[in-house]
Coordinates of C-alpha atoms in Angstrom, one line a residue:
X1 CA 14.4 -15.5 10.6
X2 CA 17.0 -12.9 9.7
X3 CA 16.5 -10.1 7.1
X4 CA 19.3 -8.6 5.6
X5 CA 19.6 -5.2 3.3
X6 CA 19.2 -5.0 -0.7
X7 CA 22.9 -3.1 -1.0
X8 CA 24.3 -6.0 1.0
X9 CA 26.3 -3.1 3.6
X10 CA 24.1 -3.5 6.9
X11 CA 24.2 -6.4 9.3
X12 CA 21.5 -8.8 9.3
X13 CA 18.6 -7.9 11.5
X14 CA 15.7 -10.1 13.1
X15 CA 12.1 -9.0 12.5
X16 CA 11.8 -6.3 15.4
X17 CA 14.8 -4.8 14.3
X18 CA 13.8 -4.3 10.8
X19 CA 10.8 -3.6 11.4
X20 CA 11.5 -0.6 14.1
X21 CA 14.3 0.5 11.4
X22 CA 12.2 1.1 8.5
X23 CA 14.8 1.7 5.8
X24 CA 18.4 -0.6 6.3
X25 CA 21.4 1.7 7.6
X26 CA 23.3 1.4 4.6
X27 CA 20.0 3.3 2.8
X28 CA 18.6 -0.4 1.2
X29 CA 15.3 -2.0 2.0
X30 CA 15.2 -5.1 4.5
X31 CA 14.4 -8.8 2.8
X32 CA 13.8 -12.4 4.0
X33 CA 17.9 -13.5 4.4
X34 CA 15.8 -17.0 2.7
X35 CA 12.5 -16.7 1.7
X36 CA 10.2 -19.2 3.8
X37 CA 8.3 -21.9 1.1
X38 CA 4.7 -21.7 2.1
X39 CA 3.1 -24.7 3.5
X40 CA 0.3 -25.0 1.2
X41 CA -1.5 -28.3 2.9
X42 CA -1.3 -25.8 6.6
X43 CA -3.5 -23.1 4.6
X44 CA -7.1 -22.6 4.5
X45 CA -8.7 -20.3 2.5
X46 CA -12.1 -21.0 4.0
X47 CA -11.0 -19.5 7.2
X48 CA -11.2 -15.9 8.4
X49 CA -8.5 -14.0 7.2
X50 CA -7.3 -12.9 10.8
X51 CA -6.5 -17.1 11.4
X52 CA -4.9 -17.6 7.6
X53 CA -2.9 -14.6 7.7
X54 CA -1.1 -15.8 11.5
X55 CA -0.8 -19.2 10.0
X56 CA 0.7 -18.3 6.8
X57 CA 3.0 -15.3 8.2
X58 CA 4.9 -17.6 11.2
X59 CA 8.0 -18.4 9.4
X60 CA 8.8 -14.5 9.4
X61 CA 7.7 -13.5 12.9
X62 CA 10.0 -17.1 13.9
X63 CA 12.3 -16.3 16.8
X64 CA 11.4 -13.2 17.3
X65 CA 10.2 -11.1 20.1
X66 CA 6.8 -10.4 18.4
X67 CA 6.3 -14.0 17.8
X68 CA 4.3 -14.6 20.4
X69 CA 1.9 -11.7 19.9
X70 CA 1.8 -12.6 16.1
X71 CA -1.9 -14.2 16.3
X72 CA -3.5 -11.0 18.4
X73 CA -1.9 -8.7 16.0
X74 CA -3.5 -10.4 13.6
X75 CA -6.8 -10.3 15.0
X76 CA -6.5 -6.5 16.1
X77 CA -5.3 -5.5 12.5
X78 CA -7.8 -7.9 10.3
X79 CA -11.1 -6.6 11.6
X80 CA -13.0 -5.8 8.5
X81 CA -14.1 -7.7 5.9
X82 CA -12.5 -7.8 2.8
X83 CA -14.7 -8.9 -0.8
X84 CA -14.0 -10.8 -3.4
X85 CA -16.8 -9.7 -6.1
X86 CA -17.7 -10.2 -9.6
X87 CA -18.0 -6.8 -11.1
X88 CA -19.7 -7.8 -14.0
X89 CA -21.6 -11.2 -14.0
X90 CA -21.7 -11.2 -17.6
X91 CA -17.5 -11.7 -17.1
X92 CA -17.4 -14.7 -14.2
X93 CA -14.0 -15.3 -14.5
X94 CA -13.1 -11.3 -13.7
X95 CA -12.9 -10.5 -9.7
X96 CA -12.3 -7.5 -7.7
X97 CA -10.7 -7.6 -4.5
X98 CA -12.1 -4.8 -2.9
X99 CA -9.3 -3.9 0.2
X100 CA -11.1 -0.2 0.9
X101 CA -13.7 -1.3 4.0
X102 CA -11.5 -0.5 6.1
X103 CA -11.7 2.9 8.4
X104 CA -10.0 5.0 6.1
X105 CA -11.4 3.4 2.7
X106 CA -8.2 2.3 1.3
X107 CA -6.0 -1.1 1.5
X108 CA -3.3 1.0 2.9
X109 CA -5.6 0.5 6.2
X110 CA -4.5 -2.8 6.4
X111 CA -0.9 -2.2 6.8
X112 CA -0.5 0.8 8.7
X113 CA -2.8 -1.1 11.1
X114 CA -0.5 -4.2 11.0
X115 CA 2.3 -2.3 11.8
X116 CA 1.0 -0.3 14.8
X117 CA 0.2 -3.4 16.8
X118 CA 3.4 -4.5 16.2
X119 CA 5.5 -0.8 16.8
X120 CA 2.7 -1.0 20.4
X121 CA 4.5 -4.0 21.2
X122 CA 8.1 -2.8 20.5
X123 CA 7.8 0.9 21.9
X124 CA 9.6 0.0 25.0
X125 CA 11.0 3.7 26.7
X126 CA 9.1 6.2 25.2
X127 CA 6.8 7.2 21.8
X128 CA 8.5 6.2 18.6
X129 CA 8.2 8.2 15.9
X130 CA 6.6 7.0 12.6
X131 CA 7.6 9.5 9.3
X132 CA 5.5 8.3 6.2
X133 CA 5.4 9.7 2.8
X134 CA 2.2 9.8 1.1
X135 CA 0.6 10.3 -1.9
X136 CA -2.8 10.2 -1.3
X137 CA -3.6 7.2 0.6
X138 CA -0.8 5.9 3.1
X139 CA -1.3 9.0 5.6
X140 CA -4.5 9.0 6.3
X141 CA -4.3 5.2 7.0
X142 CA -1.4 5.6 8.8
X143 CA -2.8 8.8 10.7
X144 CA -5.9 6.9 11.8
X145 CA -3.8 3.8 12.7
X146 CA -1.6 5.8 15.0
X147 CA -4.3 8.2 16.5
X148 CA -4.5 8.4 20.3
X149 CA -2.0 5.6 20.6
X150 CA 0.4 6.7 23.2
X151 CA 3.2 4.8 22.1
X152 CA 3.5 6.6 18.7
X153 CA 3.5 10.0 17.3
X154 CA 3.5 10.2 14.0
X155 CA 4.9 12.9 11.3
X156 CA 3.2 12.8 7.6
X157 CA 4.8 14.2 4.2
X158 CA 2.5 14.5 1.5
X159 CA 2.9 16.5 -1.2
X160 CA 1.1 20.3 -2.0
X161 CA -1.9 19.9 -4.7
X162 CA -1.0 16.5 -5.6
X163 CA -4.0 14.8 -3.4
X164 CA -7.6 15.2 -3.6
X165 CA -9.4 17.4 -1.5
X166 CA -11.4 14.8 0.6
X167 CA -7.4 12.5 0.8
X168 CA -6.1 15.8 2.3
X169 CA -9.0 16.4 5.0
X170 CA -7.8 12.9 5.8
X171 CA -4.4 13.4 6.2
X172 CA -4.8 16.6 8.4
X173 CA -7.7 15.4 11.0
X174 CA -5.9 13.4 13.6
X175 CA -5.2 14.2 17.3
X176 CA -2.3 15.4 19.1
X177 CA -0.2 12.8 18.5
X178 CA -0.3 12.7 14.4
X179 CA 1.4 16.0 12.6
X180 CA 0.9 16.8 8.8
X181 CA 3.1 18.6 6.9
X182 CA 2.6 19.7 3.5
X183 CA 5.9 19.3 1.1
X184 CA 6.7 22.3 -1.4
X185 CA 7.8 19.5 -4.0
X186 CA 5.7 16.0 -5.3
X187 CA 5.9 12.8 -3.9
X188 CA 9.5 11.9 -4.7
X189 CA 10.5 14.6 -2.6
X190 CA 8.5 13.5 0.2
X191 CA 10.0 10.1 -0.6
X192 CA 13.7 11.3 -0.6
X193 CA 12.9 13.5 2.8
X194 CA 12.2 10.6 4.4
X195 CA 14.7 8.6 3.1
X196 CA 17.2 11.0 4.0
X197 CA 16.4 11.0 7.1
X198 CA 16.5 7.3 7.7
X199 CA 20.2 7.8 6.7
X200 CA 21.1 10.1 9.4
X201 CA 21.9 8.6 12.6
X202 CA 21.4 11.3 15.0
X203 CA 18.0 11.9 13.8
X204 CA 16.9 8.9 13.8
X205 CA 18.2 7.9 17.2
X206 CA 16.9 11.4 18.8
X207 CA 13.4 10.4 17.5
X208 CA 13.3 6.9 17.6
X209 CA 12.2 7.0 14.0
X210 CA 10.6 4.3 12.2
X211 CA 8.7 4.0 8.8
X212 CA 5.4 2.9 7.9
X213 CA 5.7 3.6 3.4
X214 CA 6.1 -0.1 1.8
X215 CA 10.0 0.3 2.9
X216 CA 8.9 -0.9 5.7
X217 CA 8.8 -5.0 5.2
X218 CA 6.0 -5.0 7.9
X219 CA 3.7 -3.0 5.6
X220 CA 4.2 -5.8 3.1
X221 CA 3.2 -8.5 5.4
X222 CA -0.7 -7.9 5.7
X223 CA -0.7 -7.5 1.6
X224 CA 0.9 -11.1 1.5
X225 CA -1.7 -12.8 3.6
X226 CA -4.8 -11.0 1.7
X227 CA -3.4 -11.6 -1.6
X228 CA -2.3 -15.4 -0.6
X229 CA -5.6 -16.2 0.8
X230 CA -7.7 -14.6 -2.5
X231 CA -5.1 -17.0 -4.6
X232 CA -6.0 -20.1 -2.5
X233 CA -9.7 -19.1 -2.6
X234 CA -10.0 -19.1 -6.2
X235 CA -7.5 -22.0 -6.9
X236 CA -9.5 -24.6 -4.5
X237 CA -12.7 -23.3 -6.6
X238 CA -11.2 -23.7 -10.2
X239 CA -8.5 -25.8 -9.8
X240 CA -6.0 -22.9 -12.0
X241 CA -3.7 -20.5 -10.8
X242 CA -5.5 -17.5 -11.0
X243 CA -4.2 -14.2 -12.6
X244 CA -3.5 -10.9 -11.1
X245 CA -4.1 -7.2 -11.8
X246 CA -1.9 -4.8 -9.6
X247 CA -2.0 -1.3 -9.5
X248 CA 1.6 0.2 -8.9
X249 CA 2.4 3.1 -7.6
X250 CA 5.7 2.6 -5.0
X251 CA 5.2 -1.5 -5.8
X252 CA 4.7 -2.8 -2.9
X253 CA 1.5 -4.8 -3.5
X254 CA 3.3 -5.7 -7.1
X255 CA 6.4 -6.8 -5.2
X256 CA 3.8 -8.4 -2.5
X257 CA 2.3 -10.7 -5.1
X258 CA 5.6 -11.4 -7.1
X259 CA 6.7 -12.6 -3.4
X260 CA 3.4 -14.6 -2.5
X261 CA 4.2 -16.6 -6.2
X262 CA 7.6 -16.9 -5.5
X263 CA 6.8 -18.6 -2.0
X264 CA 4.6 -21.4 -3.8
X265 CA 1.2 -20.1 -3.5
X266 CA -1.2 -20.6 -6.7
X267 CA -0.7 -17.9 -8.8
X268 CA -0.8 -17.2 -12.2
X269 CA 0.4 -14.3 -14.9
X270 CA 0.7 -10.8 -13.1
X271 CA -0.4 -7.8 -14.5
X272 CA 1.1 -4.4 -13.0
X273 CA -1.0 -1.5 -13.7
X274 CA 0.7 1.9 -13.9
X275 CA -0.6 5.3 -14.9
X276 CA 1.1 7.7 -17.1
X277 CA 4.6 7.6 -14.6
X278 CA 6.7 5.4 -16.8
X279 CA 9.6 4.1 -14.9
X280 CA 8.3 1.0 -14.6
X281 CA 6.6 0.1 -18.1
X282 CA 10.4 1.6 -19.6
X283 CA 11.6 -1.2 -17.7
X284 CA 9.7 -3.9 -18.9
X285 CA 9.7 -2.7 -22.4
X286 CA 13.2 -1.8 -22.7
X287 CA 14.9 -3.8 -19.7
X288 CA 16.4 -0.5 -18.5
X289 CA 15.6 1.3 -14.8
X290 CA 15.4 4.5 -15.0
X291 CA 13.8 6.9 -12.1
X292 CA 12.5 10.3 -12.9
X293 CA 10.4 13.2 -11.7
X294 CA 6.7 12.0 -10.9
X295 CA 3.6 13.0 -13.1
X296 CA 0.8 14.1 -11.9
X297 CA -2.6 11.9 -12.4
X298 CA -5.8 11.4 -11.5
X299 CA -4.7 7.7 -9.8
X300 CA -2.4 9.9 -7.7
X301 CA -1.7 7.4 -5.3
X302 CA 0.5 6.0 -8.0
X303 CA 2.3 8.9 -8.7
X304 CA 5.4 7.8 -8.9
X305 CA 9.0 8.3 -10.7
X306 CA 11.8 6.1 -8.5
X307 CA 8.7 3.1 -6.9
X308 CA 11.4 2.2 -3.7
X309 CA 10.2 -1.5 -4.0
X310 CA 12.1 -2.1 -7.5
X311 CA 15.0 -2.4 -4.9
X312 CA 13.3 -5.5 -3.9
X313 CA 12.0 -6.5 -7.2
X314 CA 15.7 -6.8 -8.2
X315 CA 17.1 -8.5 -5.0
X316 CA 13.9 -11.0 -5.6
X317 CA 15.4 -11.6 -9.2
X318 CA 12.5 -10.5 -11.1
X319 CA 13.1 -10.5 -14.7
X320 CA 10.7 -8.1 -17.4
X321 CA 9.5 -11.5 -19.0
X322 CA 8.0 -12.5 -16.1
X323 CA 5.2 -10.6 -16.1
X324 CA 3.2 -8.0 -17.8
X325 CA 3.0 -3.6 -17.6
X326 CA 0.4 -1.8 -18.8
X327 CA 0.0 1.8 -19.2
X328 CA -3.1 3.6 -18.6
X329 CA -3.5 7.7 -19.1
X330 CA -5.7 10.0 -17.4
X331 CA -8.3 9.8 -20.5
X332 CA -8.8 6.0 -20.9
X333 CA -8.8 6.0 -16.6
X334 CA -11.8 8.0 -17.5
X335 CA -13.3 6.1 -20.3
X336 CA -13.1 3.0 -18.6
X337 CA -14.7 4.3 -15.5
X338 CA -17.4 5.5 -17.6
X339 CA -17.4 2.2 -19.5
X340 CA -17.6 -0.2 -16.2
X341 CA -20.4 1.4 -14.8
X342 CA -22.6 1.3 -18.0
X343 CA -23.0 -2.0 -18.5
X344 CA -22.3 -3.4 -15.0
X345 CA -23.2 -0.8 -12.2
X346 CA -20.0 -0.8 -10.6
X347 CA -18.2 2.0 -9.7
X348 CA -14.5 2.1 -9.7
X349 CA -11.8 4.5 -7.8
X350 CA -9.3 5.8 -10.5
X351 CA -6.7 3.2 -9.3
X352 CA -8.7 0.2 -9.6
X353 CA -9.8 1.3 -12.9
X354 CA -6.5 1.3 -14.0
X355 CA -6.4 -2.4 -13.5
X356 CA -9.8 -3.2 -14.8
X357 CA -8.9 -1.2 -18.6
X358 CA -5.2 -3.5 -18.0
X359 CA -7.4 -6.5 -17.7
X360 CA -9.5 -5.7 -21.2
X361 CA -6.4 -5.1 -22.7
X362 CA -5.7 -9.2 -22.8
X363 CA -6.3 -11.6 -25.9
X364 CA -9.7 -12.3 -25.6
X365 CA -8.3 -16.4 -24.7
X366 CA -6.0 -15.2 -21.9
X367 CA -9.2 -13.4 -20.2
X368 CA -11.2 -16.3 -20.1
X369 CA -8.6 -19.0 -19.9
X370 CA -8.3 -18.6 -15.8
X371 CA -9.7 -16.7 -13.0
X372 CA -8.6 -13.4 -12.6
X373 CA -8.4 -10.9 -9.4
X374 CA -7.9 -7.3 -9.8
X375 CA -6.7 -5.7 -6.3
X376 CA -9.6 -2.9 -6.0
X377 CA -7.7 -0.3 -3.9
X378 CA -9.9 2.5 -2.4
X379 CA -13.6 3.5 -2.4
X380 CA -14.5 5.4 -4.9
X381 CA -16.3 8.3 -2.4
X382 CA -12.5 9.2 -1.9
X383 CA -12.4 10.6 -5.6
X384 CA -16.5 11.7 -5.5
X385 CA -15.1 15.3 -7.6
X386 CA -13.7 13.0 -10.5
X387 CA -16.2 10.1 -10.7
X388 CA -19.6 11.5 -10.0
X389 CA -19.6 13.4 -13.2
X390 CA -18.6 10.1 -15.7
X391 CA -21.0 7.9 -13.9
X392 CA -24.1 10.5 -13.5
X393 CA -25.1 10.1 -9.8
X394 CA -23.6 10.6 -6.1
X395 CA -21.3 8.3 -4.4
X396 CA -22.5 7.4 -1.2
X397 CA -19.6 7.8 1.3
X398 CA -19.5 4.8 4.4
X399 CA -19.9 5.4 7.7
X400 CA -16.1 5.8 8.5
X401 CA -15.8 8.0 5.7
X402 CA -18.6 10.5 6.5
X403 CA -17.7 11.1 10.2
X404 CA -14.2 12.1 9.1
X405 CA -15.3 15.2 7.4
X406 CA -16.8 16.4 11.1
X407 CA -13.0 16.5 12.3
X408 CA -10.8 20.0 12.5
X409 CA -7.8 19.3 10.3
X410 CA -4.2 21.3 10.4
X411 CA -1.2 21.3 8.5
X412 CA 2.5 22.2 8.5
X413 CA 3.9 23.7 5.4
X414 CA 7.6 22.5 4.7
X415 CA 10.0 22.8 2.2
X416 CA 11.6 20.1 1.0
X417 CA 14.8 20.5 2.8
X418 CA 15.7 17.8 5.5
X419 CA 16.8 21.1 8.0
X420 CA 13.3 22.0 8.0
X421 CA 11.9 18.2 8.5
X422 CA 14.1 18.1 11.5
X423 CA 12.5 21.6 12.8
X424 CA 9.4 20.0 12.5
X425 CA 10.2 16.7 14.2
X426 CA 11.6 18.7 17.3
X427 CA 8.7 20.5 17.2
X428 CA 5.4 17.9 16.2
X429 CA 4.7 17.7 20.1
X430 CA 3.4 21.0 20.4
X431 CA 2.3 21.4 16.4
X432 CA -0.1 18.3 17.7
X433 CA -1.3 20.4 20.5
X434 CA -2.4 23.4 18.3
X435 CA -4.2 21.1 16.2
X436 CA -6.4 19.6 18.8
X437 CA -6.9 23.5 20.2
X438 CA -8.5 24.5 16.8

């Protein structure tokens, strides 16, 4: 399989290539050149996700150098269990996909995993270097993905007072290979930093740079399989394409799912779930794209103004009618928190609750016509400060979770100037050294 750029002006690249780029030469994101059908008789949803997701992910690793490693990558990046629950029995039909078991407590664990067992396999001569922008979760995934791994160091932007305090403990806690720096700016700075310096070819060849933001095709990959094999799961059971509730930040699990239902697996309507950033429900309402600065929330995660995945929404042909934006503010992210642990007991992260109040916003018959699965996307103990108080007792954190706050954490502060990115890159080997020192 070759994937080629959404502006069209790079050459077409194989997997490995793409996948080591990050972000296409000419600035676009890589795609599928064709976009495999799945085999829907070859899938199983009754086996473990580790098996479905090597099965169901072979027509993109086709031809390809990591093809043959496809199945222990796989195995190596799928290691926890992911739950599909009914948060309320008194609504059946109304599931949560609950992605944040992982080490880090957030689905983002998934792909920054995925893509470090493929970037161990590709190394070759020498560390590369992985530059992520985050907004609260990506980092600290991608932090713990990469640390003590010998063949990457990685550099993380993420953006000062715009992430929670126990989000920025994880960004900053990692060993010697993993260097945080602290952006002067919000997320679309970050964001632009990094995409700036995918653009610059002596940068990125000095450093070996790669990407592991949703830019990254390879961070979409993992997404696919999980969301694919929750479709399948309900489909067999019911016998309907179920729904989908997506919160959207950058869109790559909304562009994930929009690709999973363009490949031919059982899904119904899609629901993208946005906070008070606007770019996106503009779009839908008034069919016109336009980026702006980010607004701060308390789903920061999803704090967004220019999602870089619209790139590929628009190369995949994705037309407003074809699915469904809802808004949701800081104050009904609250009341709906509040309102899903009174009459059910379960306690959602800001993000998911942004799909569950998107989900109650529905005709009463398009609720209960099908099955619906709302992508639950990081445990709640993460935002402890904002959700205690609305649901009236402590959040116990998981294991994972707890032993991160015994870890020394330091920082880099930048400003949001790509001269000053490129100090810090010259420099993150010996930053990474006076972290583990403290």
């Amino acid at each position: 399989m070759k994937f080629v750029s959404t502006r069209g002006q790079s050459p077409a690249a194989t997997l490995s290539e793409a996948l080591l780029s990050g972000a296409a030469p000419d600035g676009g994101l890589y795609m599928p050149e064709v976009l495999p059908k799945a085999e829907l008789d070859l899938l199983n949803p009754d086996e473990p996700l580790a098996e479905f997701a090597a099965r169901l992910l072979r027509p993109f690793f086709a031809g390809d150098e990591l093809e043959p490693h496809l199945r222990s990558i796989c195995e190596q990046s799928f290691d926890f269990p992911i739950n599909l629950v009914v948060p309320n029995l008194a609504k059946p039909q109304f599931h949560a996909l609950e992605l944040f078991n992982g080490p880090t407590g957030a689905f983002k664990d998934f792909g920054a995993r995925f893509l470090m067992n493929c970037f161990e396999r590709l190394a070759g001569r020498g560390p590369l270097t992985v530059l992520v922008a985050t907004s609260g979760d990506t980092g600290g995934a991608v932090g713990c993905a990469a640390d003590g791994r010998k063949s990457v160091r990685t550099v993380i932007l993420f953006p000062k007072g715009r992430v929670s305090a126990f989000q920025e403990h994880q960004l900053t806690c990692w060993g010697e290979n993993v260097t945080a720096i602290e952006i002067e700016g919000d997320f679309d700075d970050c964001q632009r930093l990094v995409k700036a310096a995918f653009c610059n070819p002596a940068l990125c060849a000095e450093h070996r740079l790669t990407s592991a933001n949703s830019i990254n095709f390879g961070r979409l990959l993992p997404q696919l399989a999980y969301v694919a094999h929750a479709a399948l799961a309900r489909f067999k059971a019911t016998g309907m394409k179920p729904g989908f509730v997506v919160p959207s930040g950058n869109l790559g699990h909304g562009f994930a799912v929009l690709m999973a239902k363009a490949m031919g697996l059982p899904i119904g309507p899609i629901v993208l779930a946005t906070n008070a950033n606007k770019t996106l429900k503009d779009w839908h309402d008034k069919g016109r794209y336009q980026p702006r600065a980010s607004v701060q929330t308390l789903a920061n995660a999803m704090d967004v103004g220019n999602p870089s995945n619209f790139e590929r929404l628009s190369a995949l042909g994705v037309q407003p009618s074809e699915l469904r934006v809802e808004l949701v503010t800081d104050g009904q992210i609250r009341t709906r928190i509040k309102a899903v642990y009174e009459t059910s007991g379960y306690v959602a992260c800001p993000h998911t609750a942004t799909t569950f109040e998107a989900w109650w916003r529905l005709p009463k018959d398009e609720r209960s016509d099908r099955d619906w699965i709302a992508l639950a996307t990081a445990h709640p103990y993460k935002f402890a400060d904002m959700v205690e108080p609305l649901i009236g007792r402590e959040i116990e954190p998981t294991a994972a979770l707890a032993s991160i706050l015994n870890r020394r954490t330091y920082k880099v502060r930048s400003a949001p100037e790509l001269d000053d990115l490129a100090q810090v890159l010259e420099g993150s080997a010996l930053m990474g050294q006076r972290h583990c020192a403290m």
